[in-house]
XYZ file of C-alpha atoms in Angstrom:
303
model
C 8.992 8.398 30.444
C 10.370 11.161 28.206
C 10.979 8.757 25.259
C 7.447 7.366 25.677
C 5.956 10.864 25.586
C 8.072 11.847 22.581
C 7.092 8.688 20.719
C 3.408 9.164 21.557
C 3.503 12.750 20.272
C 5.325 11.595 17.146
C 2.753 8.844 16.516
C -0.096 11.328 17.016
C 1.450 13.747 14.516
C 2.056 11.022 11.939
C -1.391 9.536 12.456
C -3.389 12.780 12.217
C -1.404 15.732 10.862
C 0.734 14.008 8.217
C -2.223 12.610 6.203
C -3.869 16.044 6.128
C -0.719 17.603 4.718
C -0.303 14.859 2.129
C -3.952 15.034 1.056
C -3.665 18.774 0.478
C -0.538 18.399 -1.663
C -0.749 18.379 -5.445
C 2.372 16.357 -6.175
C 1.025 12.837 -5.294
C -1.152 12.747 -8.426
C 1.833 13.809 -10.525
C 4.038 11.058 -9.119
C 1.689 8.305 -7.891
C 4.251 5.549 -7.364
C 6.306 7.843 -5.148
C 3.176 8.887 -3.265
C 2.359 5.234 -2.547
C 5.829 4.872 -1.028
C 5.194 7.973 1.099
C 1.917 6.574 2.459
C 3.631 3.265 3.213
C 6.489 5.055 4.959
C 4.024 6.920 7.175
C 2.169 3.700 8.021
C 5.352 1.841 8.967
C 6.636 4.826 10.927
C 3.405 5.035 12.943
C 3.502 1.303 13.695
C 7.125 1.444 14.857
C 6.446 4.515 17.016
C 3.433 2.843 18.620
C 5.411 -0.320 19.349
C 8.324 1.555 20.916
C 6.002 3.805 22.921
C 4.390 0.684 24.393
C 7.835 -0.577 25.397
C 8.842 2.672 27.098
C 5.529 2.853 28.949
C 6.105 -0.683 30.253
C 9.667 0.145 31.344
C 9.721 3.922 31.973
C 13.263 3.899 33.376
C 14.722 1.444 30.887
C 16.075 1.743 27.388
C 15.242 -0.339 24.363
C 18.856 -1.527 24.219
C 18.459 -3.173 27.632
C 15.270 -4.915 26.598
C 16.764 -6.276 23.399
C 19.844 -7.374 25.345
C 17.675 -9.239 27.823
C 15.687 -10.871 25.043
C 18.880 -12.037 23.326
C 20.254 -13.452 26.604
C 16.883 -15.104 27.234
C 17.197 -16.850 23.871
C 20.624 -18.203 24.854
C 22.652 -15.913 22.614
C 25.514 -13.584 23.494
C 25.491 -9.793 23.584
C 28.240 -7.203 23.491
C 30.174 -6.559 26.683
C 28.827 -3.064 27.300
C 25.156 -4.035 27.157
C 23.177 -2.865 30.211
C 22.167 -5.560 32.658
C 18.537 -6.475 31.883
C 15.981 -6.043 34.646
C 13.015 -8.317 35.423
C 10.694 -6.298 33.164
C 13.083 -5.819 30.256
C 12.513 -9.157 28.531
C 8.670 -9.055 28.649
C 8.674 -5.391 27.644
C 10.966 -6.065 24.699
C 8.344 -8.489 23.420
C 5.721 -5.701 23.193
C 7.162 -4.133 20.008
C 7.375 -7.604 18.494
C 3.715 -8.242 19.308
C 2.628 -5.008 17.619
C 4.681 -5.929 14.545
C 3.356 -9.492 14.513
C -0.250 -8.323 14.825
C 0.224 -5.989 11.869
C 1.867 -8.744 9.829
C -0.949 -11.109 10.772
C -3.463 -8.569 9.467
C -1.506 -8.376 6.224
C -1.508 -12.154 5.910
C -5.265 -12.283 6.508
C -5.884 -9.642 3.842
C -3.758 -11.546 1.329
C -5.594 -14.797 2.074
C -9.011 -13.117 1.983
C -8.325 -11.538 -1.399
C -6.827 -14.783 -2.712
C -9.939 -16.745 -1.752
C -12.162 -14.165 -3.445
C -10.051 -14.319 -6.613
C -10.068 -18.113 -6.541
C -13.869 -18.198 -6.359
C -14.124 -15.693 -9.189
C -11.653 -17.663 -11.313
C -13.787 -20.758 -10.802
C -16.803 -18.899 -12.155
C -14.797 -17.549 -15.093
C -13.669 -21.054 -16.002
C -17.330 -22.022 -16.296
C -18.815 -19.029 -18.107
C -15.852 -17.322 -19.799
C -13.803 -18.241 -22.835
C -10.096 -17.756 -23.340
C -8.914 -15.522 -26.182
C -5.386 -16.257 -27.363
C -5.262 -13.042 -29.370
C -6.145 -10.861 -26.392
C -4.352 -13.059 -23.857
C -7.457 -12.627 -21.723
C -10.733 -14.250 -20.741
C -13.814 -12.944 -22.531
C -16.976 -12.728 -20.437
C -20.452 -12.278 -21.908
C -21.747 -9.102 -20.275
C -23.390 -5.964 -21.631
C -21.528 -3.533 -19.359
C -18.102 -2.480 -20.705
C -15.524 -3.781 -18.237
C -11.870 -4.795 -18.245
C -10.215 -5.977 -15.047
C -7.440 -8.226 -13.833
C -7.185 -10.863 -11.133
C -3.560 -10.732 -9.909
C -1.733 -13.370 -7.908
C -0.062 -16.674 -8.698
C -2.263 -17.352 -11.728
C -3.085 -13.853 -12.993
C -5.960 -13.366 -15.387
C -7.187 -10.402 -17.426
C -10.937 -10.345 -18.078
C -12.686 -8.450 -20.891
C -16.455 -8.200 -21.218
C -18.203 -8.414 -24.575
C -19.558 -4.946 -23.826
C -15.984 -3.623 -23.784
C -15.204 -5.372 -27.065
C -18.244 -3.696 -28.559
C -17.545 -0.084 -27.513
C -13.730 0.079 -27.446
C -11.581 0.476 -30.523
C -8.565 -1.749 -31.022
C -6.178 0.963 -29.804
C -8.323 1.697 -26.754
C -8.528 -1.977 -25.865
C -4.745 -2.359 -26.165
C -4.242 0.617 -23.842
C -6.604 -0.797 -21.232
C -4.999 -4.234 -21.416
C -1.576 -2.662 -20.836
C -3.053 -0.860 -17.835
C -4.238 -4.141 -16.328
C -0.966 -5.932 -17.021
C 0.845 -3.106 -15.225
C -1.124 -4.042 -12.096
C -0.044 -7.662 -12.475
C 3.638 -7.015 -13.174
C 3.824 -4.402 -10.406
C 2.241 -6.801 -7.884
C -0.061 -4.008 -6.838
C -2.331 -6.424 -4.977
C 0.305 -6.847 -2.263
C 0.673 -3.093 -1.813
C -3.087 -2.714 -1.571
C -3.295 -5.619 0.886
C -0.774 -3.848 3.132
C -2.891 -0.680 3.092
C -6.049 -2.686 3.826
C -4.334 -4.490 6.712
C -3.145 -1.215 8.228
C -6.648 0.251 7.908
C -8.245 -2.757 9.612
C -5.679 -2.754 12.412
C -6.159 0.969 13.124
C -9.737 1.729 12.033
C -9.903 4.833 14.233
C -6.797 6.428 12.711
C -7.112 9.130 10.005
C -3.810 7.980 8.499
C -5.105 4.420 8.089
C -8.324 5.473 6.362
C -6.590 7.945 4.064
C -3.774 5.524 3.215
C -6.250 2.834 2.143
C -8.296 5.171 -0.058
C -5.338 6.967 -1.583
C -3.293 3.821 -2.202
C -6.097 2.309 -4.281
C -6.405 5.480 -6.365
C -2.648 6.007 -6.725
C -2.078 2.428 -7.881
C -4.609 3.012 -10.657
C -2.762 6.191 -11.634
C 0.552 4.338 -11.598
C -0.918 1.718 -13.948
C -2.218 4.552 -16.148
C 1.304 5.964 -16.377
C 2.677 2.585 -17.423
C 0.066 2.291 -20.167
C 0.742 5.861 -21.326
C 4.324 4.920 -22.144
C 2.982 3.137 -25.232
C -0.360 4.815 -25.892
C -1.628 8.401 -26.396
C -3.422 10.051 -23.496
C -6.586 10.589 -25.518
C -6.813 6.876 -26.332
C -6.667 5.708 -22.726
C -8.874 8.584 -21.555
C -11.601 7.648 -24.021
C -11.457 4.035 -22.871
C -11.753 5.105 -19.220
C -14.756 7.251 -20.080
C -16.503 4.287 -21.705
C -15.918 2.102 -18.643
C -16.454 4.655 -15.866
C -19.584 2.845 -14.645
C -17.982 -0.605 -14.360
C -17.579 -2.339 -11.002
C -14.633 -4.332 -9.705
C -14.878 -7.800 -8.128
C -13.192 -8.230 -4.746
C -9.458 -8.810 -5.088
C -9.343 -7.409 -8.636
C -8.173 -4.209 -10.315
C -10.311 -2.528 -12.971
C -9.479 0.171 -15.489
C -12.840 1.859 -14.880
C -14.707 2.339 -11.639
C -15.615 5.236 -9.341
C -12.171 6.861 -9.515
C -12.162 7.040 -13.304
C -13.317 10.674 -13.450
C -10.466 11.839 -11.206
C -8.004 9.941 -13.364
C -9.551 11.416 -16.516
C -9.075 14.932 -15.172
C -5.464 14.099 -14.335
C -4.821 12.476 -17.698
C -6.259 15.247 -19.854
C -4.980 18.184 -17.784
C -1.445 19.591 -17.709
C 0.938 16.929 -16.463
C 4.286 17.943 -15.019
C 6.351 15.490 -13.029
C 7.921 16.857 -9.841
C 11.536 18.021 -10.039
C 14.076 15.163 -9.698
C 15.503 16.774 -6.550
C 12.027 16.808 -4.999
C 11.427 13.171 -5.944
C 14.768 12.212 -4.397
C 13.897 14.078 -1.208
C 10.502 12.361 -0.936
C 11.999 8.931 -1.629
C 14.672 9.519 1.009
C 12.026 10.674 3.464
C 9.863 7.607 2.812
C 12.833 5.372 3.657
C 13.914 7.444 6.663
C 10.473 7.830 8.259
C 10.370 4.305 9.780
C 13.810 4.905 11.309
C 12.908 8.108 13.184
C 10.991 6.369 16.003
C 13.912 3.959 16.428
C 16.290 6.891 16.900
C 13.960 8.471 19.470
C 13.517 5.184 21.321
C 17.125 4.062 21.301
C 18.985 7.371 21.604
C 18.962 7.498 25.435
C 20.476 4.033 25.654
C 23.232 4.921 23.221
C 24.518 7.804 25.345
């Protein structure tokens, strides 16, 4: 029962207190890619803690090692000689963590399929009303509103409206196109799908809601940083300003949109990356976070 209580308290802290601390921090906007990893680490850590807590509640006197041993024997495989003898509840209880993991993975798969269907429908429309531009390596869409967005996936597509061609200079357009291609090359749609799946699986959880909102914003900032490697800040900032009112189709990433003003403030303000030692510590923590519940759940059985 003690491991179950410890895991429940850990999950509660990760699910409620950790997102508050991360939201109040200033460093995520200075290192968005690292912040995305931190949010993902918290989400995985919460899921693992919840799964292991369910196991320990089902078998209060058992250890995870016994349950895994029983599951392996049940599958007809061998286990090391010192493994504890599995009880009648160990095998079913060992399945509980797997069910939690499978449900989360199923949510992820549904989000990927849902977004893929939306992109496929939109691509079908673009094939009818848009025209391909070899020079831009994009599809041009007749629309007054300035907009540039990408449809990632197996057949990625960058879309530029005629309104954007009218108001953006050549340098601004190049910067925005690099921003969109950063989304495609970074496979940001999969990261966002994971955040959406976690939010749908745990709608009531502050961590899930914050992770979804922040991941979307941070991925845009990460794409901004990729574009800024080749373009001046003022150029990309001006382009974002022109497209701040644009909307994004489902399953797509857009350079403009409702978060453009926050990104403009970040882009034009003082920009100092966190110290390398701090970045290393955060990266290490993001990797270690999912392992902490495993240590709590398995430690009694290792003694």
